[in-house]
Short mmCIF file of the N, C-alpha and C atoms (twelve columns), coordinates in Angstrom:
data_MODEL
# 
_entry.id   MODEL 
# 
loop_
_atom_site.group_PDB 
_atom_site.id 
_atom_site.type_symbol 
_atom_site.label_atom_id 
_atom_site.label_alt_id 
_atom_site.label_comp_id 
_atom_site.label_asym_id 
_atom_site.label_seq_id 
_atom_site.Cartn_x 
_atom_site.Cartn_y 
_atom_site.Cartn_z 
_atom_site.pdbx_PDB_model_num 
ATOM 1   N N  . UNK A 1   0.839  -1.179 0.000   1 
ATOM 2   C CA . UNK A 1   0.000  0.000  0.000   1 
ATOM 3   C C  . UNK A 1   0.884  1.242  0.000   1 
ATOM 4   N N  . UNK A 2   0.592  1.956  -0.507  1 
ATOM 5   C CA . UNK A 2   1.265  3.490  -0.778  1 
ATOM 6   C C  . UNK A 2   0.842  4.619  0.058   1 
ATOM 7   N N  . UNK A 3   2.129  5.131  0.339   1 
ATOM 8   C CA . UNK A 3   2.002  5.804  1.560   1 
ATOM 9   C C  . UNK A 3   1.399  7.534  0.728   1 
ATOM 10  N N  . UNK A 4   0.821  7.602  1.600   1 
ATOM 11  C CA . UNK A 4   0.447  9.333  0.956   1 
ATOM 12  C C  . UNK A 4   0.642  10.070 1.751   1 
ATOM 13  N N  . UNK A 5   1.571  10.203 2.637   1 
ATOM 14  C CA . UNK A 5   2.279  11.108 3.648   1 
ATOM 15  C C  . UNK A 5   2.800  11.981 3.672   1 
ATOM 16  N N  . UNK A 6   2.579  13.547 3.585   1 
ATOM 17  C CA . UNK A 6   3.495  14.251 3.032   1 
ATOM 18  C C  . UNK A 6   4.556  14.652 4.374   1 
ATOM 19  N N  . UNK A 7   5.964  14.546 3.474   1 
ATOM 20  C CA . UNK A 7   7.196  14.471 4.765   1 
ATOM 21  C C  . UNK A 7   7.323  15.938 4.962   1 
ATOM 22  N N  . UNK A 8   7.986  16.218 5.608   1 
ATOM 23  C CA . UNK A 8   8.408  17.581 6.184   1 
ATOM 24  C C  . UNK A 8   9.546  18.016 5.118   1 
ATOM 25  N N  . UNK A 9   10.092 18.786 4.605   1 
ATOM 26  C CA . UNK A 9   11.129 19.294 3.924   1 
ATOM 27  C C  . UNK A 9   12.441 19.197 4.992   1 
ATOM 28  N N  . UNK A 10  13.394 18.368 4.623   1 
ATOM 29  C CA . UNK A 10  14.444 18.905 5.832   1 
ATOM 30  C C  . UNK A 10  15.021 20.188 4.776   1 
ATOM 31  N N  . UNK A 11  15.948 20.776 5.752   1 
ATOM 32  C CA . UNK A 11  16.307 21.883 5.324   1 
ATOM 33  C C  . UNK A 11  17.890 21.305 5.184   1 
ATOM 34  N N  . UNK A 12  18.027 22.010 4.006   1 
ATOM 35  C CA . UNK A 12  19.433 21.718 3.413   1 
ATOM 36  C C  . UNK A 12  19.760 23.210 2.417   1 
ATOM 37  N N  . UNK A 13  21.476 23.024 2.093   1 
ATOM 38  C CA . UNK A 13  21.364 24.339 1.237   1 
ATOM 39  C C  . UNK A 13  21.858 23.845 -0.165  1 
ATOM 40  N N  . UNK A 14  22.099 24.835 -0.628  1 
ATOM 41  C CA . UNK A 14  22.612 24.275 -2.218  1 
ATOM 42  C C  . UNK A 14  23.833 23.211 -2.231  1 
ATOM 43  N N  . UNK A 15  24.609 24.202 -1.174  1 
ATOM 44  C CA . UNK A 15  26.248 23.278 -1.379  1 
ATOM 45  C C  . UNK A 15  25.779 21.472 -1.031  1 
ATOM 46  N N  . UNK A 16  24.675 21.700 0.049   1 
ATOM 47  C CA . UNK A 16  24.245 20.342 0.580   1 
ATOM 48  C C  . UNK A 16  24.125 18.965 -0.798  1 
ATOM 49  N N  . UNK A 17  23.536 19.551 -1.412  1 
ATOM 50  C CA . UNK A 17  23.340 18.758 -3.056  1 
ATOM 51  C C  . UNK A 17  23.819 18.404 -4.005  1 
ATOM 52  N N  . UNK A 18  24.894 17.216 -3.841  1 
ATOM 53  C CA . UNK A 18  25.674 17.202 -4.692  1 
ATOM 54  C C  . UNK A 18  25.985 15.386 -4.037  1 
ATOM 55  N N  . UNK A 19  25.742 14.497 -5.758  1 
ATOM 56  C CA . UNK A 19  25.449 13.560 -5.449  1 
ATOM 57  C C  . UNK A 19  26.205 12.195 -4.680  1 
ATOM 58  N N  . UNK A 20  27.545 12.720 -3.875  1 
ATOM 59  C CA . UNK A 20  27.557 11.915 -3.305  1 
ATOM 60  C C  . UNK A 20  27.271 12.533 -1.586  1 
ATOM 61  N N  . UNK A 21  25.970 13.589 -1.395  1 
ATOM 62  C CA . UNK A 21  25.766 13.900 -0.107  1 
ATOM 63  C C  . UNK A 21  24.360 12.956 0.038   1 
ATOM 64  N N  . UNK A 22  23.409 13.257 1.419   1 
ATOM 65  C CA . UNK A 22  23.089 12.088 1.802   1 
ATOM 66  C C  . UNK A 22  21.476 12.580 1.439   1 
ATOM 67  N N  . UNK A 23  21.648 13.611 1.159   1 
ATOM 68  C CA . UNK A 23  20.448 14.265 0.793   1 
ATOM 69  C C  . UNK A 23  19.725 14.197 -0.811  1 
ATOM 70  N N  . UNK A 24  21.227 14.003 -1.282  1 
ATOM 71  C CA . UNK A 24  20.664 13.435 -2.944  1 
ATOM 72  C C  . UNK A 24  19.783 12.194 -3.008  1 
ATOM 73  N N  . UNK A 25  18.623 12.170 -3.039  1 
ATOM 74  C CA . UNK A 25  18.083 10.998 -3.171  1 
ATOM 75  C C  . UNK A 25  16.616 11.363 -3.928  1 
ATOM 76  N N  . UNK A 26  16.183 10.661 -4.460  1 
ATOM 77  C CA . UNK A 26  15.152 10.255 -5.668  1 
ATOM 78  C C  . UNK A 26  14.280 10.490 -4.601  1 
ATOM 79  N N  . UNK A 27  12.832 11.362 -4.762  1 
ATOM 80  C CA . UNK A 27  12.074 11.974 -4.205  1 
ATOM 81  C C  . UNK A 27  12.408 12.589 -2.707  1 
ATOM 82  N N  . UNK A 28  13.439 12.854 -1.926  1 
ATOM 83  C CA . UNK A 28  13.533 13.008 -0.787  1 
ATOM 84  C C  . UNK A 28  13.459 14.431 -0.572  1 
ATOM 85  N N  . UNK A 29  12.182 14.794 0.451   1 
ATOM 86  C CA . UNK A 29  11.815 16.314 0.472   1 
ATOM 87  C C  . UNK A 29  12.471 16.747 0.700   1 
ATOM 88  N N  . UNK A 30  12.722 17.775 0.671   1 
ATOM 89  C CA . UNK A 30  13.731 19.032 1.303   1 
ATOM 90  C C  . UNK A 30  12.978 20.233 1.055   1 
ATOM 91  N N  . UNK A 31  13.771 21.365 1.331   1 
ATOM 92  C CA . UNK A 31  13.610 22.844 1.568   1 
ATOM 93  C C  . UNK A 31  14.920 23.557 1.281   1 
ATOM 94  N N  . UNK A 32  14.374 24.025 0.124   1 
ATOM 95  C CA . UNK A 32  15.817 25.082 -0.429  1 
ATOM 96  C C  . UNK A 32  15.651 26.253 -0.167  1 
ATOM 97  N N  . UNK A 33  17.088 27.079 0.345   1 
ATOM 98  C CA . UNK A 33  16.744 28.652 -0.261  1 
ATOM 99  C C  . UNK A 33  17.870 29.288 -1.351  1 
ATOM 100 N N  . UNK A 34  17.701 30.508 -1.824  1 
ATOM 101 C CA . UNK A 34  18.322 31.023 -2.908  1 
ATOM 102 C C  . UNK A 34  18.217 31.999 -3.584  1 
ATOM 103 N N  . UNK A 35  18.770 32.734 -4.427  1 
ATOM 104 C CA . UNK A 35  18.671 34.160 -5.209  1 
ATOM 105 C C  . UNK A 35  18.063 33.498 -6.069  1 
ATOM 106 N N  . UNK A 36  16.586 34.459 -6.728  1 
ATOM 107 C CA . UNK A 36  16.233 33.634 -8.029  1 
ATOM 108 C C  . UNK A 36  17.188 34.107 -9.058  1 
ATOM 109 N N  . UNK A 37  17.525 33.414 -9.699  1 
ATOM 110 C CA . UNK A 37  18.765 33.748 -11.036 1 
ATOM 111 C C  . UNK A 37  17.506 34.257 -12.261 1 
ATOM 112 N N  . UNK A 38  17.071 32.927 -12.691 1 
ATOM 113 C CA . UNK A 38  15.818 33.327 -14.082 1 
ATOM 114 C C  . UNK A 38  14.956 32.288 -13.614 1 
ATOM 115 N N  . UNK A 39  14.037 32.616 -14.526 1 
ATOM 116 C CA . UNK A 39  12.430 32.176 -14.550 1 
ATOM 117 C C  . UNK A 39  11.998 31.671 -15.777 1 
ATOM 118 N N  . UNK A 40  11.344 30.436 -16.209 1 
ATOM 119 C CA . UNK A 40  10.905 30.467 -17.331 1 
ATOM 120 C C  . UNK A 40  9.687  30.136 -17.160 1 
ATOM 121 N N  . UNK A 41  8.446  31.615 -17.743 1 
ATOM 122 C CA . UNK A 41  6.953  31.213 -17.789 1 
ATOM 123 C C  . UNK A 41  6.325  30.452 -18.145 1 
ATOM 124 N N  . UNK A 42  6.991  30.207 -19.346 1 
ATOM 125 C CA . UNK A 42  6.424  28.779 -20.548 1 
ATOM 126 C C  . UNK A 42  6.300  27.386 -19.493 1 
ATOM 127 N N  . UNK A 43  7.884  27.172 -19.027 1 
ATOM 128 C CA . UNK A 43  7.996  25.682 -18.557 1 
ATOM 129 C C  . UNK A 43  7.609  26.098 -17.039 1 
ATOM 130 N N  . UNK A 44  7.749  26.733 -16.494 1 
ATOM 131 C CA . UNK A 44  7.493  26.999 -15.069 1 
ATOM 132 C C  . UNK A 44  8.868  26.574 -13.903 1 
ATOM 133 N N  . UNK A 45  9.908  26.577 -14.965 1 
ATOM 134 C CA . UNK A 45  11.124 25.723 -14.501 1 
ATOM 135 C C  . UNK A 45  11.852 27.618 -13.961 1 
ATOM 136 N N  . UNK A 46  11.867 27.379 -12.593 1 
ATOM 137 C CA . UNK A 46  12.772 28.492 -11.679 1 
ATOM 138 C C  . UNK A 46  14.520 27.830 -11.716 1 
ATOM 139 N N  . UNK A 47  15.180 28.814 -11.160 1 
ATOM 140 C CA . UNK A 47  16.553 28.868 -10.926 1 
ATOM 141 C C  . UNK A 47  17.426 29.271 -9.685  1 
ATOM 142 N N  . UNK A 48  17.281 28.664 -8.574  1 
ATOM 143 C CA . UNK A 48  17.992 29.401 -7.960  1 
ATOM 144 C C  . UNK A 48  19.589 29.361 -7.694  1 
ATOM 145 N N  . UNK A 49  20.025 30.012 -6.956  1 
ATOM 146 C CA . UNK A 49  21.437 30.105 -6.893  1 
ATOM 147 C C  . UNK A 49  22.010 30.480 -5.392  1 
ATOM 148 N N  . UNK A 50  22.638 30.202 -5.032  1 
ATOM 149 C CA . UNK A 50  23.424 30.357 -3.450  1 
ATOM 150 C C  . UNK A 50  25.564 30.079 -3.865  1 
ATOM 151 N N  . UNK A 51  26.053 31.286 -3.729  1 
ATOM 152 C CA . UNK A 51  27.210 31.378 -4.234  1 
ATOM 153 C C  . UNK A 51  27.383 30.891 -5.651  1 
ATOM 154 N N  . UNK A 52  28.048 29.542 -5.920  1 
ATOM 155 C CA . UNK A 52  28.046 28.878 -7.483  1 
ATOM 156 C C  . UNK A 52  27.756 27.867 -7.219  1 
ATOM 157 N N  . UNK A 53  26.716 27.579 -6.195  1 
ATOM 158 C CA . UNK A 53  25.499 26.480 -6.770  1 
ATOM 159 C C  . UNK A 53  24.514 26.480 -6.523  1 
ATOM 160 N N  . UNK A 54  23.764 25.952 -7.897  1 
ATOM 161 C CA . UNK A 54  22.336 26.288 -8.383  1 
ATOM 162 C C  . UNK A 54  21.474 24.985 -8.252  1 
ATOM 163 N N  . UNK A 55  19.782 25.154 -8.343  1 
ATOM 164 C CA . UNK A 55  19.205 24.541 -8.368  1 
ATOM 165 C C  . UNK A 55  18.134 24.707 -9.190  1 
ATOM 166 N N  . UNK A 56  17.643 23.761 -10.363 1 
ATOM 167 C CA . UNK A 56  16.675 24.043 -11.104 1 
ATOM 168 C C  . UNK A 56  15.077 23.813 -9.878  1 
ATOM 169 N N  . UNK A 57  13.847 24.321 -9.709  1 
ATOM 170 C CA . UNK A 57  12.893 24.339 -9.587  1 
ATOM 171 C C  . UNK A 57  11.991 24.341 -10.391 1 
ATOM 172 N N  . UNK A 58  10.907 23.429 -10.266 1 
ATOM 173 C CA . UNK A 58  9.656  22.928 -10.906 1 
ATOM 174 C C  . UNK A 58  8.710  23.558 -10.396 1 
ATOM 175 N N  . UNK A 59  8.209  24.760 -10.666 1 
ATOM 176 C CA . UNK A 59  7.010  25.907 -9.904  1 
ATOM 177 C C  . UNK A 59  5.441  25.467 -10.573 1 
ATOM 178 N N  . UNK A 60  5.394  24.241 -11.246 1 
ATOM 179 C CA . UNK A 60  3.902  24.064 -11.716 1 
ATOM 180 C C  . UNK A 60  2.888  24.590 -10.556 1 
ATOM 181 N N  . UNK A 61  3.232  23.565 -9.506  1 
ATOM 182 C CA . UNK A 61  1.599  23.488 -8.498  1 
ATOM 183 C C  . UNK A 61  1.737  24.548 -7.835  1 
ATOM 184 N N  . UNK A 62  2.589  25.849 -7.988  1 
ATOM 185 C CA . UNK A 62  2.702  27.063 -7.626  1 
ATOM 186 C C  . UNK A 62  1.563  27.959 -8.030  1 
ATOM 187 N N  . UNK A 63  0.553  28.608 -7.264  1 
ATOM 188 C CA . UNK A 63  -0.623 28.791 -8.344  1 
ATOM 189 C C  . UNK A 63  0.075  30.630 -7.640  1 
ATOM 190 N N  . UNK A 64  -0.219 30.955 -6.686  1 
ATOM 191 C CA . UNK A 64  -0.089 32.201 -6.049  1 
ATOM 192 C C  . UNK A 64  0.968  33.409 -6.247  1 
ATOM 193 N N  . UNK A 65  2.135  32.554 -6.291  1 
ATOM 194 C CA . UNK A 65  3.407  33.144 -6.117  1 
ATOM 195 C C  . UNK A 65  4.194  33.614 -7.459  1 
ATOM 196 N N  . UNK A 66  4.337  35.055 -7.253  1 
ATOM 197 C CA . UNK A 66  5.006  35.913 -8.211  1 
ATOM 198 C C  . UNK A 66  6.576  35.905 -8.230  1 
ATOM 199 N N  . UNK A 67  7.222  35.869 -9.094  1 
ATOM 200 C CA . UNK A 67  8.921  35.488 -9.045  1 
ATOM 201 C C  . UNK A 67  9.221  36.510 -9.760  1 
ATOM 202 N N  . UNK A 68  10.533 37.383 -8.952  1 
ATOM 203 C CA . UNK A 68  11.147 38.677 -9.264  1 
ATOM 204 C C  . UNK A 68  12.505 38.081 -9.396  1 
ATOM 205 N N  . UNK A 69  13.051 38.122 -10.338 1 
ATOM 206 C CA . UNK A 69  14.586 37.708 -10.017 1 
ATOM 207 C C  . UNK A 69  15.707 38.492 -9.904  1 
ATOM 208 N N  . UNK A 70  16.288 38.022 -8.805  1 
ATOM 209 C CA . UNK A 70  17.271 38.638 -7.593  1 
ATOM 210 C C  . UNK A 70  16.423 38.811 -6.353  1 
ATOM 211 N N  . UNK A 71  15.590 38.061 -6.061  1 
ATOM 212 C CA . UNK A 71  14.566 38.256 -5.001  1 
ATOM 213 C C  . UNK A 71  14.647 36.734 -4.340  1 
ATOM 214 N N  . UNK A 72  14.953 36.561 -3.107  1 
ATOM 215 C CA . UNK A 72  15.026 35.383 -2.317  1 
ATOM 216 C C  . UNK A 72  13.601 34.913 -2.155  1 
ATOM 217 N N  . UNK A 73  13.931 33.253 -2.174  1 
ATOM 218 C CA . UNK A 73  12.773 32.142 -2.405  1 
ATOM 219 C C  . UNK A 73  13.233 30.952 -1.644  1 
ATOM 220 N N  . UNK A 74  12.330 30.714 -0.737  1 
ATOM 221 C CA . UNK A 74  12.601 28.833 -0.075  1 
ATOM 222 C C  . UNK A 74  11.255 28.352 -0.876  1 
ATOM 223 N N  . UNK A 75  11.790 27.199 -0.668  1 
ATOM 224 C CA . UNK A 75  11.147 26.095 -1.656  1 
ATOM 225 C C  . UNK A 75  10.976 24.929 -0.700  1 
ATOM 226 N N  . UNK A 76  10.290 24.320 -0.692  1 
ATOM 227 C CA . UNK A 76  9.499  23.065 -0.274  1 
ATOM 228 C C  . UNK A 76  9.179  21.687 -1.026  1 
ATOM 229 N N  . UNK A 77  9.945  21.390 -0.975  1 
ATOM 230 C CA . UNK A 77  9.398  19.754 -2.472  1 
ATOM 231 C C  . UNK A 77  10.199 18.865 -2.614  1 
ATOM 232 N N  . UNK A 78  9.853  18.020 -3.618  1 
ATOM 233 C CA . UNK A 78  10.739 16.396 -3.490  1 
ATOM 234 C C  . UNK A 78  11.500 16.391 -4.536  1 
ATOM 235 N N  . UNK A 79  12.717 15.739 -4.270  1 
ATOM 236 C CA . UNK A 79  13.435 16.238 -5.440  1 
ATOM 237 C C  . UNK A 79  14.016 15.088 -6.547  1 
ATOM 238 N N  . UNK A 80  14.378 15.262 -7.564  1 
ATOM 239 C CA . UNK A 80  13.660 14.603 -9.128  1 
ATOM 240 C C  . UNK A 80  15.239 14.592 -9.142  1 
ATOM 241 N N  . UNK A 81  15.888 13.021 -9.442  1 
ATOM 242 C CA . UNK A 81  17.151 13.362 -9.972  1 
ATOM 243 C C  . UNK A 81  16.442 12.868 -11.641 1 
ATOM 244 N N  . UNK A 82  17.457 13.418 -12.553 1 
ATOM 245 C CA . UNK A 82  17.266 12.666 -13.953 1 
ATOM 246 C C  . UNK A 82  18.604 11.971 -14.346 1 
ATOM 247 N N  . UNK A 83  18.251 11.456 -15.232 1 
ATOM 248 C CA . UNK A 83  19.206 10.348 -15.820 1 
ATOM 249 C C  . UNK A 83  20.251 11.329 -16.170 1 
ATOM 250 N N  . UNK A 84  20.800 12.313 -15.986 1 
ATOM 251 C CA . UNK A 84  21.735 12.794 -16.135 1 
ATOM 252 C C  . UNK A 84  22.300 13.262 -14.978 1 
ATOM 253 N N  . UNK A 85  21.899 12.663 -14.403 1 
ATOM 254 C CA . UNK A 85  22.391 13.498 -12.266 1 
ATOM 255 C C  . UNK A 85  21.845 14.644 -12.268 1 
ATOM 256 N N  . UNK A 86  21.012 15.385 -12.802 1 
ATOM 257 C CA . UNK A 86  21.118 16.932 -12.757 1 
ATOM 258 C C  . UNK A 86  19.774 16.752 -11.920 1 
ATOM 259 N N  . UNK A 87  19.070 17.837 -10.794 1 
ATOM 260 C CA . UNK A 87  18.407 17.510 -9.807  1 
ATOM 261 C C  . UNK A 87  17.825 18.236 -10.519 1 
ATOM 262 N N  . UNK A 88  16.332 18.787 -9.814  1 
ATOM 263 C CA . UNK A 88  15.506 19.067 -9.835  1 
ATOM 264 C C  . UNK A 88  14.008 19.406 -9.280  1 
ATOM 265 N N  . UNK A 89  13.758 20.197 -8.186  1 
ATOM 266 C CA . UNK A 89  13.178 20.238 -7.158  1 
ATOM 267 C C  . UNK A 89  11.659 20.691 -7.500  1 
ATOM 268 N N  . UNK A 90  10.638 19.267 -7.498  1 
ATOM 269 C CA . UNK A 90  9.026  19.174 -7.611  1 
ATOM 270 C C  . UNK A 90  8.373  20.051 -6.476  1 
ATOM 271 N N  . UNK A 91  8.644  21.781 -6.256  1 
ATOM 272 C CA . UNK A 91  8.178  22.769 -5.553  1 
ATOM 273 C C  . UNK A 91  6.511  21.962 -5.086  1 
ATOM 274 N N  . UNK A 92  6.460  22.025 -3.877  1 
ATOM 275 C CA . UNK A 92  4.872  22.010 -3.279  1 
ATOM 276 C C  . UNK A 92  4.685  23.316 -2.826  1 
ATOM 277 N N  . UNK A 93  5.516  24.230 -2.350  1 
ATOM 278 C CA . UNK A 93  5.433  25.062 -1.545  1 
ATOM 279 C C  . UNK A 93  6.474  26.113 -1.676  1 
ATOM 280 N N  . UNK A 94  6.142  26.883 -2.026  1 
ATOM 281 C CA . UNK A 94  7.250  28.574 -2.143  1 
ATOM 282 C C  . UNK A 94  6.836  29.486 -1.672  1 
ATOM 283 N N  . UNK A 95  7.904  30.456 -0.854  1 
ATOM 284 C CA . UNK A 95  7.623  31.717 -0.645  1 
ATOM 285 C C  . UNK A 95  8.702  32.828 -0.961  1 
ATOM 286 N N  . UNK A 96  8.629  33.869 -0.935  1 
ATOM 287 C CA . UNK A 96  9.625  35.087 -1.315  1 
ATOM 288 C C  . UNK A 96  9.817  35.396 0.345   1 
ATOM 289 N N  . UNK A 97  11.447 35.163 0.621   1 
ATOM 290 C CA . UNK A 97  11.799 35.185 1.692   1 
ATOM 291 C C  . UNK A 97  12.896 36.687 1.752   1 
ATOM 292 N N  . UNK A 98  12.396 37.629 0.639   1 
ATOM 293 C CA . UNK A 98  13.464 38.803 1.030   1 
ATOM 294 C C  . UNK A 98  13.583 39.155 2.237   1 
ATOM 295 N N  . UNK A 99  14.699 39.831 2.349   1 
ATOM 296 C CA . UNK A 99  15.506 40.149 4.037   1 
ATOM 297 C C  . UNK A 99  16.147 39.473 4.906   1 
ATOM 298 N N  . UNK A 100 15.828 38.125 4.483   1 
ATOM 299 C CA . UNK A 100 16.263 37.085 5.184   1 
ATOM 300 C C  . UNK A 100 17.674 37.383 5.454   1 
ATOM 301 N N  . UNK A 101 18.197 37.173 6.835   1 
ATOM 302 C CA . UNK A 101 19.652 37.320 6.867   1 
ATOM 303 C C  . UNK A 101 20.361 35.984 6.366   1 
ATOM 304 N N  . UNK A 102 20.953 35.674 5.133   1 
ATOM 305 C CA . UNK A 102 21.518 34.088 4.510   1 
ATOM 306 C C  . UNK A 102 22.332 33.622 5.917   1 
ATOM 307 N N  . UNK A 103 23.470 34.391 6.705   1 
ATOM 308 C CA . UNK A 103 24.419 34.313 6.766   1 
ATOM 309 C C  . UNK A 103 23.685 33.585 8.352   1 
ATOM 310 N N  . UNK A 104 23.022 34.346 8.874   1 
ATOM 311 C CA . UNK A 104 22.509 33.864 10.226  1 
ATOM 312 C C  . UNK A 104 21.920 32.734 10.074  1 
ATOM 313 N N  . UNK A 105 20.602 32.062 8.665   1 
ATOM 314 C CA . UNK A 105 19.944 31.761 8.188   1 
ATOM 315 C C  . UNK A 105 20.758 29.836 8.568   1 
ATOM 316 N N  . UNK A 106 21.874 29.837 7.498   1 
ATOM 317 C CA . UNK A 106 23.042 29.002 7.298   1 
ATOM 318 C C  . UNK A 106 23.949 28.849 8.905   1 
ATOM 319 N N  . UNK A 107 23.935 29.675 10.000  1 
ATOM 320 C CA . UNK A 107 24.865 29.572 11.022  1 
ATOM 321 C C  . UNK A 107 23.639 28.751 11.956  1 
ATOM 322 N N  . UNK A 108 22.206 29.225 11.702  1 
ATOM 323 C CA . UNK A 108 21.091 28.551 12.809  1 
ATOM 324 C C  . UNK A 108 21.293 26.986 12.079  1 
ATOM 325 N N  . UNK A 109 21.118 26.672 10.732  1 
ATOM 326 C CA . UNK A 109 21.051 25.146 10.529  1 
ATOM 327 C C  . UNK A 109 22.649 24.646 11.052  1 
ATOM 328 N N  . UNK A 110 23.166 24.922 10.510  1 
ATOM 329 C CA . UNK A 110 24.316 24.272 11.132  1 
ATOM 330 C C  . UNK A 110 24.607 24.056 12.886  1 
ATOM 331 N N  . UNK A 111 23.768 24.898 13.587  1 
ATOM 332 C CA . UNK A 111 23.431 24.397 14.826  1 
ATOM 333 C C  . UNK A 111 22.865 23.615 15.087  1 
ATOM 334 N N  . UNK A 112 21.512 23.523 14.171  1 
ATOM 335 C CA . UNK A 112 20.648 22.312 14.175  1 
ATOM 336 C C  . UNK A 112 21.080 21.115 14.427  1 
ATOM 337 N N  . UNK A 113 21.726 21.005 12.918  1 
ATOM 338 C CA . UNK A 113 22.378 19.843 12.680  1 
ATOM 339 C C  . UNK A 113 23.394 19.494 14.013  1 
ATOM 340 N N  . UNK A 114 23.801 19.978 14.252  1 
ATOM 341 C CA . UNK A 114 25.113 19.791 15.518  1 
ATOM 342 C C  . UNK A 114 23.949 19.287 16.905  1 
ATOM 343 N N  . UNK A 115 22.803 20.145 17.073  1 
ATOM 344 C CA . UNK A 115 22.296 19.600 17.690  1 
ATOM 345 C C  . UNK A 115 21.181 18.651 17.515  1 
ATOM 346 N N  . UNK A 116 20.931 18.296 16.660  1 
ATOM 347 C CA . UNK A 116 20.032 16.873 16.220  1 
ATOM 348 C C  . UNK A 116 21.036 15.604 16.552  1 
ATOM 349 N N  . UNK A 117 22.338 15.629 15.997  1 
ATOM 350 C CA . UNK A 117 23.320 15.198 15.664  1 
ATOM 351 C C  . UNK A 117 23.693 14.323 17.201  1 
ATOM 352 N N  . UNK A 118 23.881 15.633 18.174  1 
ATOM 353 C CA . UNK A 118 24.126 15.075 19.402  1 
ATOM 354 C C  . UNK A 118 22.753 14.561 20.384  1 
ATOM 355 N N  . UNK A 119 21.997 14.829 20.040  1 
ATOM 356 C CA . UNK A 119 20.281 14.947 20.276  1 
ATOM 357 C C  . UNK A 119 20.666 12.647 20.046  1 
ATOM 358 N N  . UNK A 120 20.664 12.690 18.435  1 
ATOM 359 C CA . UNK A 120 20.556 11.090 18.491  1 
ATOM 360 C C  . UNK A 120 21.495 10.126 18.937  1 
ATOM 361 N N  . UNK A 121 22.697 10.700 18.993  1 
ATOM 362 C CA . UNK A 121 23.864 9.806  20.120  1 
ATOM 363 C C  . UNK A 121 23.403 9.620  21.334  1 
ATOM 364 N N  . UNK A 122 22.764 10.458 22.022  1 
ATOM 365 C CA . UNK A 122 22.584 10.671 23.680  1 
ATOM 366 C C  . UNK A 122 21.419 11.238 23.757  1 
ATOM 367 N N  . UNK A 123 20.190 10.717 23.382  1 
ATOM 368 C CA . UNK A 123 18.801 10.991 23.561  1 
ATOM 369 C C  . UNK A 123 18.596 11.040 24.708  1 
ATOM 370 N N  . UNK A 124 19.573 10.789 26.048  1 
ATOM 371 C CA . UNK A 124 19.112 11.214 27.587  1 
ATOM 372 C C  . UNK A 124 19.406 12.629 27.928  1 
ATOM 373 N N  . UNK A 125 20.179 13.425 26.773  1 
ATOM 374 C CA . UNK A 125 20.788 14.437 27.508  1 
ATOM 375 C C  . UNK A 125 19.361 15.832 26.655  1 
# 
């Protein structure tokens, strides 16, 4: 039976994606953020970018959301490798996250992680 569960996005960043990290995997949700680079209306295929690496986005089931590019966007969705390794993120969920501080943004997950990290070694502490 097939699960129809929708997972939580973990949060990861661009550099995170790259296929021998643990996050590359054939539908596995995540949550991106990024500068939009370009937009294409026709295909609905977004671009984002975080230093020099990018991520294509799939904005179909996007019905609401207007895309300015050079305007920050997290993304929500499962992500599509293709037969060419090149990823591809099936957006459920976007928002325009201008102002966001990146730098604080990137220093809070990396706490996370440090503390999830030690969270599952020593679940008493």
């Amino acid at each position: 039976m097939a699960s129809s569960e929708i997972k939580s996005g973990a949060l990861v960043s661009l550099q995170d994606l790259h296929p021998s990290s643990p996050y590359f995997k054939q539908g596995a949700s995540l949550r991106v953020t990024g500068k939009l680079q370009e937009y294409s209306v026709e295909t609905a295929i977004a671009t984002i970018v975080d230093g020099s690496d990018s991520l294509k986005i799939n904005t179909q089931r996007l019905r609401e959301l207007s895309f300015r590019v050079g305007s920050i966007y997290q993304f929500i969705g499962e992500l599509l490798i293709q037969p060419d390794n090149e990823a591809v993120l099936q957006a459920r969920v976007g928002r325009n996250v201008d102002g966001i501080d990146l730098n604080l943004y990137y220093q809070s997950l990396q706490l996370l992680r440090q503390f999830q990290a030690n969270h599952l070694k020593n679940p008493s502490t």
